[in-house]
PDB file of C-alpha atoms in Angstrom:
ATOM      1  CA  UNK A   1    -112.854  31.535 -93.157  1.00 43.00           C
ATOM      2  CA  UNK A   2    -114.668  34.760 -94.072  1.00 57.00           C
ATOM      3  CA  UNK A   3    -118.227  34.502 -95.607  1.00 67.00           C
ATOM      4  CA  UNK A   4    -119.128  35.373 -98.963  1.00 81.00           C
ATOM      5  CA  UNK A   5    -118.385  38.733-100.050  1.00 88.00           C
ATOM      6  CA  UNK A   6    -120.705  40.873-102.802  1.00 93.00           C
ATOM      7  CA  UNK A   7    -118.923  43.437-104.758  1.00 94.00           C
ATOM      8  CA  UNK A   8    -121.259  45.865-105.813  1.00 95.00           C
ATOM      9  CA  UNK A   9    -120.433  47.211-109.520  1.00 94.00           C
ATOM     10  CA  UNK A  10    -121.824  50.902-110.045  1.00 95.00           C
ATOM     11  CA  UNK A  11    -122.023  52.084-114.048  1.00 91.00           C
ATOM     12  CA  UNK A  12    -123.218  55.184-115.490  1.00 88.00           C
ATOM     13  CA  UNK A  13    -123.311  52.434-118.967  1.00 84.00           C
ATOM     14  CA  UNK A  14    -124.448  49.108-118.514  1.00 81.00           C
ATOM     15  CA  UNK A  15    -121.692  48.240-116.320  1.00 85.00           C
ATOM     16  CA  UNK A  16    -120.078  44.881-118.442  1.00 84.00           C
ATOM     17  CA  UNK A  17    -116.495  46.719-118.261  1.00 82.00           C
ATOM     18  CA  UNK A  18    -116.985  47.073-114.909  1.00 86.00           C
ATOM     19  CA  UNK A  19    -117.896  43.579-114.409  1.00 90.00           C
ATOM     20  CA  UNK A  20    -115.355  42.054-117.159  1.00 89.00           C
ATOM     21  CA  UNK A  21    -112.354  44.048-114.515  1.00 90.00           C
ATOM     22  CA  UNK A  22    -113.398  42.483-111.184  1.00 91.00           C
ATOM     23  CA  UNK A  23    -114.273  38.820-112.178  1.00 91.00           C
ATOM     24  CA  UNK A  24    -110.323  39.758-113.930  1.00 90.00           C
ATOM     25  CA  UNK A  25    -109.552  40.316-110.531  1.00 91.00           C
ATOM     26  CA  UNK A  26    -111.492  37.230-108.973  1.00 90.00           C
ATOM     27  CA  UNK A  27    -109.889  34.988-110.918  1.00 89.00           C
ATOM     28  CA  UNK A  28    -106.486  35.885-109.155  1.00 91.00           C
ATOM     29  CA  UNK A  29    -108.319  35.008-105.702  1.00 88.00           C
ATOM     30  CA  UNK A  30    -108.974  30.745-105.267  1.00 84.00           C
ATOM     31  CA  UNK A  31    -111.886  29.757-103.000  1.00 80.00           C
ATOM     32  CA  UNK A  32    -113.393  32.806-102.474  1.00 82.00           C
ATOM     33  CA  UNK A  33    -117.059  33.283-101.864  1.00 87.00           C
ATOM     34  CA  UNK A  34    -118.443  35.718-103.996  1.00 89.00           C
ATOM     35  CA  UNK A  35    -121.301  37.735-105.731  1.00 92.00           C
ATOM     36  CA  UNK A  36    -121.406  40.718-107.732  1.00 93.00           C
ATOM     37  CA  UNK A  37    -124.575  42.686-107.881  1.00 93.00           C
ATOM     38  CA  UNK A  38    -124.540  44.717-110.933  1.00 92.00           C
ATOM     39  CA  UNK A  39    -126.038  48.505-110.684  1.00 92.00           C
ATOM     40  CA  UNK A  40    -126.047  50.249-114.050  1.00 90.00           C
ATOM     41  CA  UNK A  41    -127.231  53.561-115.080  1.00 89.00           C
ATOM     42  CA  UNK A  42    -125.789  55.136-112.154  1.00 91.00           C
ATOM     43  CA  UNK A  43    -126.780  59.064-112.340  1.00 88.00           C
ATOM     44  CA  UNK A  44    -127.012  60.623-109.320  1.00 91.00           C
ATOM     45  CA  UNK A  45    -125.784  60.608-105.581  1.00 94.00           C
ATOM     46  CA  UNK A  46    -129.171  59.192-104.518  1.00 93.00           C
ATOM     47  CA  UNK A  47    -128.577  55.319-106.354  1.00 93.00           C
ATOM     48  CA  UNK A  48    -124.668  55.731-104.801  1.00 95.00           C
ATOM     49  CA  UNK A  49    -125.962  56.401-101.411  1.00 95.00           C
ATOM     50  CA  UNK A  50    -128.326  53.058-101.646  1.00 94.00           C
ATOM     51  CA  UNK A  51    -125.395  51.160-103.300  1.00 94.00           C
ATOM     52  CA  UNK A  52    -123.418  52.393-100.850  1.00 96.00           C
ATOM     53  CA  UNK A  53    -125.596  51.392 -97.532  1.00 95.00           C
ATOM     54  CA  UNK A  54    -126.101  48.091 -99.250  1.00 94.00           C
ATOM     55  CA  UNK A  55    -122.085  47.428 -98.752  1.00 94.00           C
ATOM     56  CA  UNK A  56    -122.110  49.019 -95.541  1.00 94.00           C
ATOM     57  CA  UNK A  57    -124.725  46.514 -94.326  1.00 93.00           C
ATOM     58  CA  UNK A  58    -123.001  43.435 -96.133  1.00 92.00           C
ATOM     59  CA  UNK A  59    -119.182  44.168 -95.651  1.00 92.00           C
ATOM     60  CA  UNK A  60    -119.159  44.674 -99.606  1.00 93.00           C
ATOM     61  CA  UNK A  61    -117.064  45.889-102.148  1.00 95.00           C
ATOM     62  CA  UNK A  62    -117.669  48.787-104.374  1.00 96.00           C
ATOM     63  CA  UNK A  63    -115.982  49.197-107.789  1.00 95.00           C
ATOM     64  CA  UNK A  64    -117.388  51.776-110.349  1.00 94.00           C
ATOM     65  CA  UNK A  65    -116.853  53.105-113.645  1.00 90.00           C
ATOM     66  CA  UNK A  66    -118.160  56.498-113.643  1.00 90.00           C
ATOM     67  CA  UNK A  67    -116.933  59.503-116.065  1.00 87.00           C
ATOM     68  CA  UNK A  68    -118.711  62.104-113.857  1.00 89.00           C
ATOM     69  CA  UNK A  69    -115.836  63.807-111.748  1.00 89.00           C
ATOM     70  CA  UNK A  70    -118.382  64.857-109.585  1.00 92.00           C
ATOM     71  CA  UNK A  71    -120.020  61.522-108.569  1.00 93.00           C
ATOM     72  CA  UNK A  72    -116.763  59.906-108.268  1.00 92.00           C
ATOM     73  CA  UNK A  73    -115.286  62.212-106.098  1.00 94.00           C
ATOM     74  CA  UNK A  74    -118.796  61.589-103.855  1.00 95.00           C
ATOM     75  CA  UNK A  75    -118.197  58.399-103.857  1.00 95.00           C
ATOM     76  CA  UNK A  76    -114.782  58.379-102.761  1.00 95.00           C
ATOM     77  CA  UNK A  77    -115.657  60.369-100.011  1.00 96.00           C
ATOM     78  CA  UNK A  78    -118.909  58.376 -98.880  1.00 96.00           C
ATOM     79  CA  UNK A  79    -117.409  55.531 -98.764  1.00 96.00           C
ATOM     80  CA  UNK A  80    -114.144  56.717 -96.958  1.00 95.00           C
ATOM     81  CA  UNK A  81    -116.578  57.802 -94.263  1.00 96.00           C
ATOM     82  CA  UNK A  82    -118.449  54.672 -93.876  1.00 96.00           C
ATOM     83  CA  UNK A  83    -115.009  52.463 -94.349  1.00 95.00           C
ATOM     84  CA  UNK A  84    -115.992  50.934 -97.434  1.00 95.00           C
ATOM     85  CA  UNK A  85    -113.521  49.513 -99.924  1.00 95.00           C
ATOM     86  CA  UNK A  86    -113.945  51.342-103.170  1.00 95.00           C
ATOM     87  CA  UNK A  87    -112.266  51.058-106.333  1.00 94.00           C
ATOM     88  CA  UNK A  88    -112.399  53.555-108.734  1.00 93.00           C
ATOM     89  CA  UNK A  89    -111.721  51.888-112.300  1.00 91.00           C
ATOM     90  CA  UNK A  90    -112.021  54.515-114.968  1.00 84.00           C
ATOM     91  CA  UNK A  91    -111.107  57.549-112.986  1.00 86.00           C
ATOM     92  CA  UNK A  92    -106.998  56.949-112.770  1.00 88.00           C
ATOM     93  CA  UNK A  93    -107.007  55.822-116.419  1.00 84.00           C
ATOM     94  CA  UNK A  94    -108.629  58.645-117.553  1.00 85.00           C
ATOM     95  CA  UNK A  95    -106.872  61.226-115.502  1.00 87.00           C
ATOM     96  CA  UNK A  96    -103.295  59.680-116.919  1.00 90.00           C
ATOM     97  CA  UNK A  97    -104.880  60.026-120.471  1.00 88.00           C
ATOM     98  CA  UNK A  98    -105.643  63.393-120.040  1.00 87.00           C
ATOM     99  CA  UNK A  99    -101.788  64.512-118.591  1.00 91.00           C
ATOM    100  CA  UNK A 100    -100.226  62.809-121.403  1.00 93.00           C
ATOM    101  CA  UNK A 101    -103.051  63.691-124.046  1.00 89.00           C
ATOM    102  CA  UNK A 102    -103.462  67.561-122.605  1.00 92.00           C
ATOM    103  CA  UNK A 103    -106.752  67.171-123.679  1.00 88.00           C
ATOM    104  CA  UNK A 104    -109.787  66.581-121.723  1.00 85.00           C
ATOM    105  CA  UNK A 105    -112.150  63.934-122.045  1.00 80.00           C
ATOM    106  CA  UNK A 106    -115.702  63.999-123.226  1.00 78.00           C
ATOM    107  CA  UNK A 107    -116.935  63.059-120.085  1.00 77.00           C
ATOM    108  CA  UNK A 108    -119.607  61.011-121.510  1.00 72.00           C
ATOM    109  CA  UNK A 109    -121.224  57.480-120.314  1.00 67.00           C
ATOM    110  CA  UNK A 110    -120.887  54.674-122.718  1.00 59.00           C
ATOM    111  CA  UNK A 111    -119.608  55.763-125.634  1.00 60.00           C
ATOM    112  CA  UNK A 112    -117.633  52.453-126.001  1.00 58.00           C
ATOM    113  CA  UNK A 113    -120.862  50.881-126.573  1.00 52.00           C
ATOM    114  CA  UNK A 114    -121.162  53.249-129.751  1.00 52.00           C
ATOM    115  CA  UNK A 115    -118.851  50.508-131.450  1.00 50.00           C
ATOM    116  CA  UNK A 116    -122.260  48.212-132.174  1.00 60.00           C
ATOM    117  CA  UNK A 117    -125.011  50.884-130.640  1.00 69.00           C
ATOM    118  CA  UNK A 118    -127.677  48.696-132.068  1.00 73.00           C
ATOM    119  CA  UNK A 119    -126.669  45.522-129.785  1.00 75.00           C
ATOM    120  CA  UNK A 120    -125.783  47.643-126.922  1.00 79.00           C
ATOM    121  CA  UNK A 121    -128.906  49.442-126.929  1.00 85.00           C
ATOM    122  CA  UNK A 122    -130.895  45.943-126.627  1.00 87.00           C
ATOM    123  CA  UNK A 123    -128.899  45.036-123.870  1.00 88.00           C
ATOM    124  CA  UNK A 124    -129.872  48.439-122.069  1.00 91.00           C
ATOM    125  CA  UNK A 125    -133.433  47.500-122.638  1.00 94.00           C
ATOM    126  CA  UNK A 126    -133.391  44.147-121.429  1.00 93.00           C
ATOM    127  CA  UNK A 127    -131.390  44.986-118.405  1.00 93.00           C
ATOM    128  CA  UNK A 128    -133.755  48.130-118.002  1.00 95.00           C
ATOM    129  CA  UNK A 129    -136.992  45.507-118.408  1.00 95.00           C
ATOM    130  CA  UNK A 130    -135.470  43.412-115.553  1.00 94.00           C
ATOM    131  CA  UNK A 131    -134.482  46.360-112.868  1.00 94.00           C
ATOM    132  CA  UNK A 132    -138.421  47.666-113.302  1.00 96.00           C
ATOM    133  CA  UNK A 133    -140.148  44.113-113.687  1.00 96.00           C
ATOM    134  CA  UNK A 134    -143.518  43.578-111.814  1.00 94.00           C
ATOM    135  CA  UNK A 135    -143.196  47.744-110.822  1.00 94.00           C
ATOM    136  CA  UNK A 136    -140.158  47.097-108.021  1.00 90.00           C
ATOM    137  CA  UNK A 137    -139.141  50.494-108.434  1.00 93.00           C
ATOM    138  CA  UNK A 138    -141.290  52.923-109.469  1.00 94.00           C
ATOM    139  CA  UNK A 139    -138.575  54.752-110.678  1.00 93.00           C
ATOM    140  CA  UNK A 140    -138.292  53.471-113.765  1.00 95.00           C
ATOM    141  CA  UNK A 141    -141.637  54.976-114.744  1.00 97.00           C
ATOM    142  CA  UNK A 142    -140.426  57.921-115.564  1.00 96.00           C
ATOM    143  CA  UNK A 143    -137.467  56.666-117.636  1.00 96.00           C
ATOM    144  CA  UNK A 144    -139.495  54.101-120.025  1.00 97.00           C
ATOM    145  CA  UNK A 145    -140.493  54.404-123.504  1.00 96.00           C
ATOM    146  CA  UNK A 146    -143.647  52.060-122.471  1.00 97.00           C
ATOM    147  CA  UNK A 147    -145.091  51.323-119.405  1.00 98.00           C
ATOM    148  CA  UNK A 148    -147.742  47.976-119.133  1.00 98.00           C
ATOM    149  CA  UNK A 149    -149.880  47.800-116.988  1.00 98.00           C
ATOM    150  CA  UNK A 150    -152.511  44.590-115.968  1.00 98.00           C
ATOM    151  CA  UNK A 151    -153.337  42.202-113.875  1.00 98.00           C
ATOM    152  CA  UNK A 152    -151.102  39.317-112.714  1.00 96.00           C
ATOM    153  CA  UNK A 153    -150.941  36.621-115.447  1.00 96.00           C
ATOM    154  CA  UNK A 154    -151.447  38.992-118.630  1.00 97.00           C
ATOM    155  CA  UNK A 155    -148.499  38.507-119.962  1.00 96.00           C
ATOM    156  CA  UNK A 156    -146.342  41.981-119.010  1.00 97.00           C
ATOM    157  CA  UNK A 157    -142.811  40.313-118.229  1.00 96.00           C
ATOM    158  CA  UNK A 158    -142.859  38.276-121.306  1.00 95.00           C
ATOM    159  CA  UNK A 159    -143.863  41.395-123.709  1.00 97.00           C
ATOM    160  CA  UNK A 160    -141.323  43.438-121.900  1.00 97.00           C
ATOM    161  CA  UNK A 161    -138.646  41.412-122.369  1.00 95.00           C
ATOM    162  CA  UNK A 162    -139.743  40.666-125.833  1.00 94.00           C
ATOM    163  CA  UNK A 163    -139.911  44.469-126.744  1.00 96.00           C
ATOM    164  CA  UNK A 164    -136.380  44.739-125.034  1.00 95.00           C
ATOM    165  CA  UNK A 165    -135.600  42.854-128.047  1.00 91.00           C
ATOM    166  CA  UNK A 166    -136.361  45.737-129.712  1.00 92.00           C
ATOM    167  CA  UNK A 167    -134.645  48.106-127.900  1.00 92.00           C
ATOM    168  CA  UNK A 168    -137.659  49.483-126.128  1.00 96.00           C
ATOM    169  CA  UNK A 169    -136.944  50.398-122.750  1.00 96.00           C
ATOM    170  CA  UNK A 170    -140.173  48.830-121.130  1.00 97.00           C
ATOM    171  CA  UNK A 171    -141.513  49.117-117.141  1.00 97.00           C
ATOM    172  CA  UNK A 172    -144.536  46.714-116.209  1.00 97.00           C
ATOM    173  CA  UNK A 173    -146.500  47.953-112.930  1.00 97.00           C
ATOM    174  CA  UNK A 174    -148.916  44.857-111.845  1.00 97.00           C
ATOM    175  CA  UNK A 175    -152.596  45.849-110.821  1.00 97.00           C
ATOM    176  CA  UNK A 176    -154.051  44.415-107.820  1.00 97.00           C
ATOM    177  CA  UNK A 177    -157.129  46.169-105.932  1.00 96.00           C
ATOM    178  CA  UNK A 178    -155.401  46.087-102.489  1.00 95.00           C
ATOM    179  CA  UNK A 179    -151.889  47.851-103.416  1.00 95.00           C
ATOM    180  CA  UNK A 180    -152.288  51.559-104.491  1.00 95.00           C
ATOM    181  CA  UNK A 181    -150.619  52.021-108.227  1.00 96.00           C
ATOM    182  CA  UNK A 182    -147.605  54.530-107.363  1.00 96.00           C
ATOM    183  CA  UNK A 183    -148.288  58.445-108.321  1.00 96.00           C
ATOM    184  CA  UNK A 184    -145.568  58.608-110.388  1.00 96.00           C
ATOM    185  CA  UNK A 185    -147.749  55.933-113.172  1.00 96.00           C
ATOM    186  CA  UNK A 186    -150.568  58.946-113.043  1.00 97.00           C
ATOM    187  CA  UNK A 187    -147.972  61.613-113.472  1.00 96.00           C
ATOM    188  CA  UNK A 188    -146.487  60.270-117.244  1.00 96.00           C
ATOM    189  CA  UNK A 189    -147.921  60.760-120.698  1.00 96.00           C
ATOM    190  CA  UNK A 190    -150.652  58.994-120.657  1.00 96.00           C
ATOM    191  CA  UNK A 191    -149.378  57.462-123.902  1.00 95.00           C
ATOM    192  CA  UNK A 192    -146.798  55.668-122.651  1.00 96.00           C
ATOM    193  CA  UNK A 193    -148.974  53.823-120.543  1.00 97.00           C
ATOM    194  CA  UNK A 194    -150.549  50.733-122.189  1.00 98.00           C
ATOM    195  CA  UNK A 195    -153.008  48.154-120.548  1.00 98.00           C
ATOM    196  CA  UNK A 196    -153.598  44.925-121.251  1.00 98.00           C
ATOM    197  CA  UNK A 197    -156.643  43.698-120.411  1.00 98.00           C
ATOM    198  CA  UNK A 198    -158.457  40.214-120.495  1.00 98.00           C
ATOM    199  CA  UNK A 199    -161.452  38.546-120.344  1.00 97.00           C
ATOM    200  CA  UNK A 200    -162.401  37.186-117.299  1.00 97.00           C
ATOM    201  CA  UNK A 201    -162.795  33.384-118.274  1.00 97.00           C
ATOM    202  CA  UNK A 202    -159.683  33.715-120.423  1.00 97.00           C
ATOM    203  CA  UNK A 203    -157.922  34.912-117.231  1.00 97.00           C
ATOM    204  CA  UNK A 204    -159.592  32.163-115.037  1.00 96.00           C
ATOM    205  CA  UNK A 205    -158.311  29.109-117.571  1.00 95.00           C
ATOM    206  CA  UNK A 206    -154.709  30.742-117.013  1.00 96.00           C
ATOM    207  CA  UNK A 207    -154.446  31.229-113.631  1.00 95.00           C
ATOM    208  CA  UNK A 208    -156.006  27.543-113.005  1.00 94.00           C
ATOM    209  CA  UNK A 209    -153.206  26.157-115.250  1.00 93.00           C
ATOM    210  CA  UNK A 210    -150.959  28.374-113.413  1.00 91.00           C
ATOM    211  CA  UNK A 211    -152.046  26.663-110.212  1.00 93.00           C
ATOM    212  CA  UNK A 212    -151.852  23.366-111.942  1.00 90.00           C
ATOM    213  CA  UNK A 213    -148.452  23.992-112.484  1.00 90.00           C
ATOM    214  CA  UNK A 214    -147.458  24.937-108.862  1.00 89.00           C
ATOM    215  CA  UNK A 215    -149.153  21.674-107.754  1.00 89.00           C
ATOM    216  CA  UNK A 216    -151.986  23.793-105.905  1.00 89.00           C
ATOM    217  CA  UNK A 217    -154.949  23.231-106.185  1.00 86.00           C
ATOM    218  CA  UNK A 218    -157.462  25.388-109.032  1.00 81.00           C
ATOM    219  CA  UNK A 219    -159.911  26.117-106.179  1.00 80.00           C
ATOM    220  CA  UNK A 220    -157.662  28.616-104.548  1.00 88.00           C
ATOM    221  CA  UNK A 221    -158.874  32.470-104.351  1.00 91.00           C
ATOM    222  CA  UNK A 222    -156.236  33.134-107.353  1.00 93.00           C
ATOM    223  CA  UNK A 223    -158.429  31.718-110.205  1.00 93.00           C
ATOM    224  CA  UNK A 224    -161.649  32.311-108.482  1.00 95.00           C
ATOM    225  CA  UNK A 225    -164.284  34.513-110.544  1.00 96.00           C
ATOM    226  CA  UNK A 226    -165.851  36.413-108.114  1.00 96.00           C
ATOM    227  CA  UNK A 227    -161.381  37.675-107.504  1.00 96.00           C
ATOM    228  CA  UNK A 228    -160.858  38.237-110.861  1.00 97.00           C
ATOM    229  CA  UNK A 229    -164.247  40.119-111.738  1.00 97.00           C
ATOM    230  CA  UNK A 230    -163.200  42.457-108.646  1.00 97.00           C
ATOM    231  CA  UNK A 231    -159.243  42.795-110.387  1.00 97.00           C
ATOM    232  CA  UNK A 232    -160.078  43.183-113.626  1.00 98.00           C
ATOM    233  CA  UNK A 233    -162.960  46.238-111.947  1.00 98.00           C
ATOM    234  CA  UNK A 234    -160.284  48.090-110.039  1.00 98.00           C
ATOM    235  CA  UNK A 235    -157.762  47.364-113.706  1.00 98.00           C
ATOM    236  CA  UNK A 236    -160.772  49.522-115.992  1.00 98.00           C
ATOM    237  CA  UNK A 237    -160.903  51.965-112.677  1.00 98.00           C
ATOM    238  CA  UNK A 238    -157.221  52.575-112.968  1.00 98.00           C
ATOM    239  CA  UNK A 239    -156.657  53.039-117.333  1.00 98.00           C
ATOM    240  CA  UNK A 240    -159.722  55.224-116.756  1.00 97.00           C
ATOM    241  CA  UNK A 241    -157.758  57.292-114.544  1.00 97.00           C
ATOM    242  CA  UNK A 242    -154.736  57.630-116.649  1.00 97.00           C
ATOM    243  CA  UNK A 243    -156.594  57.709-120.110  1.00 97.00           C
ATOM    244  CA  UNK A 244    -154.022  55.064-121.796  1.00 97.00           C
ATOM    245  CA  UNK A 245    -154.818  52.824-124.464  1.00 97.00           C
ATOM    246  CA  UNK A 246    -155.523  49.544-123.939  1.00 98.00           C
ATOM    247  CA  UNK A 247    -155.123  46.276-125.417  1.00 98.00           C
ATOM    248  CA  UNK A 248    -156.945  42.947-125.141  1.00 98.00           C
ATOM    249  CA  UNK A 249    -154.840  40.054-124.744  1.00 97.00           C
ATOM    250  CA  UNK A 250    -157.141  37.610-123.973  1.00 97.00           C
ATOM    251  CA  UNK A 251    -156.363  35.488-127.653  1.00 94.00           C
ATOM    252  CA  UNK A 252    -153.417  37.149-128.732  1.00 95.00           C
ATOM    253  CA  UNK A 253    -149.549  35.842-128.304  1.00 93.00           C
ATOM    254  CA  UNK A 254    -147.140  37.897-127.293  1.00 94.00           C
ATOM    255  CA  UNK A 255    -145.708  38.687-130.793  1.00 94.00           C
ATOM    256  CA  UNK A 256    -149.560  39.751-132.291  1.00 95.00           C
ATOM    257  CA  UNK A 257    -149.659  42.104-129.026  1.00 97.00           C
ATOM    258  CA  UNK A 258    -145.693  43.444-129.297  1.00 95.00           C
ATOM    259  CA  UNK A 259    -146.735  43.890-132.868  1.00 94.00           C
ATOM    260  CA  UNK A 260    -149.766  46.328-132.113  1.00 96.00           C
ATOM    261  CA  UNK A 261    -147.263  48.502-129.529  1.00 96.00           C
ATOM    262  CA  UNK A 262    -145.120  48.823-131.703  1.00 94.00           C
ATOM    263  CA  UNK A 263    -147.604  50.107-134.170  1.00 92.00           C
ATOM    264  CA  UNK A 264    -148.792  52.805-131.914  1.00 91.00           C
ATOM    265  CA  UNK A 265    -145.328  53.583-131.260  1.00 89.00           C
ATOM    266  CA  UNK A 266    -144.431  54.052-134.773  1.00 82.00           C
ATOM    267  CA  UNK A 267    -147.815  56.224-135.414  1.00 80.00           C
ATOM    268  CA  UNK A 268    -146.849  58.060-132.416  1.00 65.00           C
TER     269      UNK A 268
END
């Protein structure tokens, strides 16, 4: 019996037609073991050669919705060379459109979203707050509207998600003295970046409860004072660096500190 199978769904959108076709197509198939790794905001032949090796290493599918002629003709190829099974989903519909239509299209991503841009653009930011949580691609640097920056247990995923809410495309980059920040958080408007700071015996309470929580014991080197004196140094070392603003969330919920970003967004 084969193994499970991922079937890797490339968008230049958010990818949910995509997705909606091949679970379509799923459902025809009983017992099989599957997974479908979504990869939206597809835009150039870099992300399809990862997606691409990704299948190649896994056996997996790819299926894409992509109005750029170009990039799906490079996928086509790629993954005829590498013997990947690769369904193009847009591409035939549109071409048969355009012979009976004699018009061409627009060639733009997404515009189906434009039906309720307001909801669509939240989901955007929340999937965009996910893909560059906790800075696991520094990619997505570049493409925020905000980018938070702290140490570990200052709330970042929570406020990103929450401003996601808001349609704020939001990518949190954690701060710890032994990993170098990436170049490309020093190469941004400096106004985009935003830390939160904390005080250190705010931070210590946290990370013990955090501890608690885990069923480890508050002793360990993670809520230690001495640890977080020296992380919350090398944090003021770094915002000095970039010259962002910074904002102390030592007594302050996640709302009261969404609230102030979105205040210097608003001035901005």
């Amino acid at each position: 019996m084969l193994g499970e199978k991922t079937i890797y769904v490339l968008s230049d959108s958010v990818g949910e037609t995509a997705e909606l076709v091949v679970k379509a197509g799923l459902s025809q198939f009983n017992g099989v073991d599957y997974q479908i790794s979504r990869i939206p905001y597809v835009e150039d032949k870099e992300t399809i050669d990862e997606a691409l090796q990704m299948a190649k290493d896994t056996s997996g599918i790819i299926s894409f919705t992509l109005v750029d002629p170009k990039l799906r003709k490079y996928i086509k190829e790629q993954a005829e060379k590498l013997n990947i099974e690769a369904v193009d989903i847009m591409g035939p519909t549109m071409e048969a459109m355009e012979r009976a239509f004699q018009k061409p299209p627009r060639l733009e991503a997404g515009l189906v979203h434009k039906l309720d841009e307001d909801y669509f653009k939240r989901v955007e930011a929340i999937e965009f707050a996910v893909k560059y949580d906790d800075g696991r691609d520094p990619r997505g640097i570049a493409r925020a509207d905000i980018i938070l920056i702290g140490v570990s247990r200052t709330s970042k995923t929570p406020l990103s998600q929450y401003l996601a809410l808001k349609r704020i495309k939001v990518a949190n980059v954690p701060i710890v003295p032994e990993v170098d920040p990436p170049e490309e958080l020093f190469e941004v408007d400096p106004k985009k970046c935003i830390g939160l700071s904390i005080k250190p015996e705010k931070l210590n309470e946290i990370r013990k409860e955090r501890l608690k929580a885990l069923g480890l014991k508050d002793e360990a080197t993670y809520a230690n004072m001495d640890r977080i004196h020296q992380e919350l140094d090398y944090f003021n070392q770094i915002v000095d660096k970039i010259g962002c603003n910074v904002i102390d969330v030592s007594n302050k919920a996640v709302e009261e500190t969404a609230s102030i970003i979105l205040h210097m967004l608003h001035r901005k």
